[in-house]
XYZ file of C-alpha atoms in Angstrom:
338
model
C -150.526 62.182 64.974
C -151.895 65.097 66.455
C -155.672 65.743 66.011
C -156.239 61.900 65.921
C -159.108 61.106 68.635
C -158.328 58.747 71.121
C -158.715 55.533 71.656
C -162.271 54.832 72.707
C -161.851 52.565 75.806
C -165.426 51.713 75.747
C -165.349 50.240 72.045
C -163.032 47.127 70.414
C -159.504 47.973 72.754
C -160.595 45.010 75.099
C -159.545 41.804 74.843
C -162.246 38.612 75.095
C -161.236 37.373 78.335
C -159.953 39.587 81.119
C -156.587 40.671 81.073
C -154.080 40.367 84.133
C -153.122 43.926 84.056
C -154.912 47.174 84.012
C -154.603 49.622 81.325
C -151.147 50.495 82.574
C -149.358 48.396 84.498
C -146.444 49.598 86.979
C -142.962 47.715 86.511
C -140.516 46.827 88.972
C -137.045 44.864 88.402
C -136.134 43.737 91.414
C -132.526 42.874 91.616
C -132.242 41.125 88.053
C -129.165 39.238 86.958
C -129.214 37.212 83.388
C -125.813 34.921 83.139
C -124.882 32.969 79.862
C -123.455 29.521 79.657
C -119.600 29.690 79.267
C -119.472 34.326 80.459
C -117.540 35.116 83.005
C -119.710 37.867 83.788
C -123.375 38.861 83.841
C -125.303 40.355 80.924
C -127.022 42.047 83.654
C -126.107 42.284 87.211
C -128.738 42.829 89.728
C -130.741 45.255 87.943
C -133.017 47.162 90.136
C -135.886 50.174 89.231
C -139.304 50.896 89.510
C -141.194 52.320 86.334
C -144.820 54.091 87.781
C -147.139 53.203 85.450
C -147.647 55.159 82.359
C -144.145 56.673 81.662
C -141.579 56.037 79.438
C -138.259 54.649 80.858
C -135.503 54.728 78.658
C -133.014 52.175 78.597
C -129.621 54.022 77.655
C -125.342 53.123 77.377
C -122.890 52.291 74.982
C -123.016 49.056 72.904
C -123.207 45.473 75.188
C -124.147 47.022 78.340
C -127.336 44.986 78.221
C -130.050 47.477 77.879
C -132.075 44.982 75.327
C -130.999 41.784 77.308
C -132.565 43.357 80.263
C -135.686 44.469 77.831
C -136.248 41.377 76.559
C -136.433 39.783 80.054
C -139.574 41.423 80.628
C -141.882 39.174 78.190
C -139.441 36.330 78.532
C -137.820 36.209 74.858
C -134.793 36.062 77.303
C -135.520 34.017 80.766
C -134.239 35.398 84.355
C -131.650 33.764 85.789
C -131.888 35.769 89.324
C -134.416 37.966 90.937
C -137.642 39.054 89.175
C -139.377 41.673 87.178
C -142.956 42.356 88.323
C -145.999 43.898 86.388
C -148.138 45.597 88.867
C -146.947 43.196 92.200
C -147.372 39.828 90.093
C -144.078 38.383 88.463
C -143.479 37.736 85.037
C -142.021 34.062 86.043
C -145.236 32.807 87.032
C -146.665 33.953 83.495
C -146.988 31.273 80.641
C -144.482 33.265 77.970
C -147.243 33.421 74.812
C -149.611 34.418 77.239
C -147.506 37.719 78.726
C -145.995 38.479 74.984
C -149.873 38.892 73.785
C -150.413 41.523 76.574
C -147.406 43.184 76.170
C -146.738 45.256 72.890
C -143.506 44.814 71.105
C -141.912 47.469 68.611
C -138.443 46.474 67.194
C -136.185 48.802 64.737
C -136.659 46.318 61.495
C -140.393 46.519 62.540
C -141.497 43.163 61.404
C -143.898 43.763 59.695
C -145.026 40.837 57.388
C -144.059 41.400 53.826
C -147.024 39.162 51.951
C -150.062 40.821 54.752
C -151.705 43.775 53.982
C -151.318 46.875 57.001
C -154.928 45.917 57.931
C -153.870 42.081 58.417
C -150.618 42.988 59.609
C -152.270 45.025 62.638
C -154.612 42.443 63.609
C -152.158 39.640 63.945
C -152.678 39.348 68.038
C -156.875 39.971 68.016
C -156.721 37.118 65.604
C -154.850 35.246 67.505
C -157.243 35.345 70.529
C -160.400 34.591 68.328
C -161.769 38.070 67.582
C -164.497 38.036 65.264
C -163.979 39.712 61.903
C -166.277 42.631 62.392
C -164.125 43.830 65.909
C -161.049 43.250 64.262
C -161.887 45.180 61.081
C -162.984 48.356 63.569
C -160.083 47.838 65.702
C -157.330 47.915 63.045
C -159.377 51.082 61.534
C -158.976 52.684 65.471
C -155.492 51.837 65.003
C -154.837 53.011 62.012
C -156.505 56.381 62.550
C -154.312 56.779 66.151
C -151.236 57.071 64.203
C -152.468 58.930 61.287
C -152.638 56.284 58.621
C -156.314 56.894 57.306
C -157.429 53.706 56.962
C -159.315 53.729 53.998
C -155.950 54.469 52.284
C -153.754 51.917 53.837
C -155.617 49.256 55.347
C -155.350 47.409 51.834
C -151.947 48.511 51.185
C -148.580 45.950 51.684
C -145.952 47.409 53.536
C -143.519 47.518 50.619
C -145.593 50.578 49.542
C -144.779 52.456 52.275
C -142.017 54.216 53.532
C -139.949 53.292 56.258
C -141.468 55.728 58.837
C -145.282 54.664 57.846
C -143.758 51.161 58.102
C -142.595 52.387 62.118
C -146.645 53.692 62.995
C -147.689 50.685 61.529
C -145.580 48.914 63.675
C -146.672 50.520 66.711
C -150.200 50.306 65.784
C -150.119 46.753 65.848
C -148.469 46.565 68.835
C -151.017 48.446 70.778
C -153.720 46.087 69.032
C -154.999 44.603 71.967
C -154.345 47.964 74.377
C -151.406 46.083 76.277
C -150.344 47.468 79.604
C -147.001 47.512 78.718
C -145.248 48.401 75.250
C -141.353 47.148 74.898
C -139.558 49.200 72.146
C -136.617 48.264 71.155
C -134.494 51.440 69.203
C -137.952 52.189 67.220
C -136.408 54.795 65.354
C -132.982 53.726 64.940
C -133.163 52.750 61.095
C -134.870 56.100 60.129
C -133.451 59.421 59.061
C -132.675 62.001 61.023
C -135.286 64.689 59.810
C -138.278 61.659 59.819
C -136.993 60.195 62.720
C -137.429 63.582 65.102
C -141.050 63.939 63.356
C -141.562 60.161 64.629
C -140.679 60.961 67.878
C -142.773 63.665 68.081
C -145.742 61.526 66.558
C -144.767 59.038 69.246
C -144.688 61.385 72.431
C -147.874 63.132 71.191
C -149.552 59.878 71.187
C -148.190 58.663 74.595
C -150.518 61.669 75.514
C -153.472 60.408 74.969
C -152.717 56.099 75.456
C -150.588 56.696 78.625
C -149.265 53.351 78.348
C -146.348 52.136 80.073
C -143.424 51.914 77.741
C -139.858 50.229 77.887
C -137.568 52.227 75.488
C -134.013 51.001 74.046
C -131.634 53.559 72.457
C -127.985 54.335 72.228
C -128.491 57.653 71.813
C -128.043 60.070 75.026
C -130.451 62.746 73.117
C -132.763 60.505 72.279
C -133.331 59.230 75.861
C -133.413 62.584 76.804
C -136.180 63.485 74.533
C -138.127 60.421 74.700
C -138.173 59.280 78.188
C -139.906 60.497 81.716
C -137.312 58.819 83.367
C -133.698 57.251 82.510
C -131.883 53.900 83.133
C -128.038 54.473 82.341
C -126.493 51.147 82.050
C -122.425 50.490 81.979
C -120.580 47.690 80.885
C -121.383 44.574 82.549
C -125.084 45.158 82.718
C -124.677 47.428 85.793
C -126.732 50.253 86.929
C -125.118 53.316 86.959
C -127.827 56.261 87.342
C -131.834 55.943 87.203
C -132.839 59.370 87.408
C -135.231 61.852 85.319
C -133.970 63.573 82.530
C -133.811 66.915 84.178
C -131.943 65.006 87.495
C -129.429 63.445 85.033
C -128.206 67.017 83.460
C -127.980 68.449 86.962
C -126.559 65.841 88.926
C -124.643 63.058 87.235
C -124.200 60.290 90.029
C -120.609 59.501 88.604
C -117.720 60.162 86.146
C -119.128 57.587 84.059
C -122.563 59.275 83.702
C -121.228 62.947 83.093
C -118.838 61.620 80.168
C -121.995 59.847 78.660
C -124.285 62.616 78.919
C -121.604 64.598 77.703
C -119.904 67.896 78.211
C -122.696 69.790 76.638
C -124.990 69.353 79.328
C -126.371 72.789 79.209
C -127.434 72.597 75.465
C -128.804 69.111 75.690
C -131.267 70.664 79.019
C -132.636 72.930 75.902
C -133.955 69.778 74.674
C -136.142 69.261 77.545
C -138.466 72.096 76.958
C -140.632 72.307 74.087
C -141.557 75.481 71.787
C -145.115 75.114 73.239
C -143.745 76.325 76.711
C -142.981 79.784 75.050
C -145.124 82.855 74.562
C -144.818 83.266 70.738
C -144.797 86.903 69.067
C -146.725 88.160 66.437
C -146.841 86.813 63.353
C -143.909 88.507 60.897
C -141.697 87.642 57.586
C -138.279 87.498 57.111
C -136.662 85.068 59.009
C -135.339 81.572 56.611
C -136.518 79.382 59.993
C -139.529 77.785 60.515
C -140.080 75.239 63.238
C -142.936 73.084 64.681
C -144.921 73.903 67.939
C -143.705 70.395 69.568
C -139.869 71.257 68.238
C -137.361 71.772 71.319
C -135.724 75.034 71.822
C -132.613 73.061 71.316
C -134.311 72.447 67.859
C -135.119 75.927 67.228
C -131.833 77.069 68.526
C -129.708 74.514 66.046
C -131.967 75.838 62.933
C -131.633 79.801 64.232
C -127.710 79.642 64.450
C -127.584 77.917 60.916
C -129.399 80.405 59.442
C -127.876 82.873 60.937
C -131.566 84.119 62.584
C -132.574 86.186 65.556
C -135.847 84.738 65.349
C -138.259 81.738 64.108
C -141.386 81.306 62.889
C -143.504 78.782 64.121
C -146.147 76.515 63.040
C -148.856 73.970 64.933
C -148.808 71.015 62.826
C -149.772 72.874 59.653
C -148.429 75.048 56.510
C -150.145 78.300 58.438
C -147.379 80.090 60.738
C -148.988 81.238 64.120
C -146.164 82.992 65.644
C -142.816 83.780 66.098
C -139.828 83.089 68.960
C -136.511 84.683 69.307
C -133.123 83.840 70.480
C -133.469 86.227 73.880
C -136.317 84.071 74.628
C -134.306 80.935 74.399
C -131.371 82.412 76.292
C -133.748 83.242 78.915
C -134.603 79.941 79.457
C -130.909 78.904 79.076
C -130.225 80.622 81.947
């Protein structure tokens, strides 16, 4: 996604009437509890954080801990049973739910898309919901389309069983930013892709957070991925509890408990290698040899993996193109290892 312009606030992002929240809205749960009919226990147990607005908080822990429950509580697909979630001071409750879900952008691993709608239709399902005329939809899904490096021209027409799974993913999150929602919900976006297309999606993704700055809600499993992904981190235990909500860096550091050092895991020092990017480094001149190549927006835990594979003291690196503009070596990552 990188060299895509961005959005032009000024153009078709609006919606017709007023929305209740600003580009990015702050979110707040404020001591949230969701019980079933017939459990013993909560889904989630007074669930309490504050996400500023345009970061990424990453919903994280092993398999029924509630991480979507509590996800899904935020545009009511799931109702509150205690406390209350709050979008910039004004709670979610006292929202109409079809009203809140078409301000709040929704991204889910299958994707959804609709298998008989072209991409172009597919992305415009919420502007024409609200009654956009054809014209503004047709340049909105186009802005869209262009964001997350689809050229429209080429897939606007196109169904999405001619594309591949990732395409399927940006179309996915095109159409949820369709009517430039506050808030985007995303629940394990990447989850059903492969490894090697599913890192170049989440670099796509993070590149693209920098120029939307939206507020997003993200769902994963995966420790490294919520590492990666998210400016700050909800770790969530059995029983819905909260166990640490910290910042990636905080979490590597300073665990709050025994449960929260075993699920970060043991190699704490390599995984803080996936905080910093190859950007941060001064690359060297240009040179052959070495089998590795990586991207610019690879981590040095990235670089590191591929360099020990390969059996390399150093990488060359490229900036989102064939052409290599540099090189890094392994003292430079131990450096910052240290």
């Amino acid at each position: 996604m990188r060299g895509s312009p961005p959005v032009n606030k000024q153009n078709t992002a609006q919606s017709e009437g007023p929305s209740a929240f600003p580009q990015a809205a702050t979110l707040e749960f404020r001591d949230v509890v969701k019980r079933y009919a017939g459990q013993e226990r909560p889904a989630v147990d007074h669930l309490s954080f504050e996400v500023p607005a345009g970061d990424i908080c990453v919903l994280v822990g092993p398999s029924g801990c509630g991480k979507t429950t509590a996800m899904r509580m935020v545009n009511r697909m799931i109702e509150i049973t205690e406390g209350d979630i709050l979008l910039d001071g004004s709670s979610v409750r006292e929202r109409q739910p079809a009203d809140l879900r078409r301000e709040i952008g929704y991204v889910i691993q299958q994707v959804g898309l609709f298998p008989h709608q072209t991409i172009g239709q597919n992305v415009a399902t919420v502007p024409r919901l609200l009654g956009w005329d054809k014209h503004r939809v047709r340049a909105r899904v186009d802005e869209l389309l262009d964001l997350v490096a689809l050229e429209p021209d080429d897939y606007r027409d196109r169904y999405p069983s001619q594309l591949s799974g990732g395409q399927r993913q940006r179309v996915g999150v095109a159409r949820a930013l369709a009517v430039d929602p506050p808030l985007m919900l995303m629940d394990e976006p990447f989850g059903a892709i492969d490894p090697i297309n599913r890192g170049r999606l989440q670099n796509q993704f993070l590149r693209l957070q920098e120029q939307i700055r939206k507020t997003v809600v993200f769902v994963t499993h995966d420790i490294d991925e919520a590492l990666k992904m998210g400016d700050r981190i909800a770790i969530m235990k059995q029983g819905g509890v909260l166990a640490q909500y910290a910042t990636p860096r905080e979490l590597l550091e300073s665990p709050a408990d025994d449960f929260v050092e075993s699920f970060v895991g043991a190699d704490r020092g390599l995984k803080a290698l996936a905080l910093h990017s190859i950007r941060e480094l001064q690359l060297g001149p240009v040179r052959e040899g070495s089998p590795v190549e990586i991207e610019m927006e690879d981590t040095l835990r990235d670089a590191l993996s591929a360099m020990l594979v390969k059996d390399a003291d150093y990488a060359r690196v490229r900036d989102g193109g064939a052409e290599v503009v540099g090189t890094i070596t392994l003292d430079q990552i131990r450096e910052v290892a240290k």
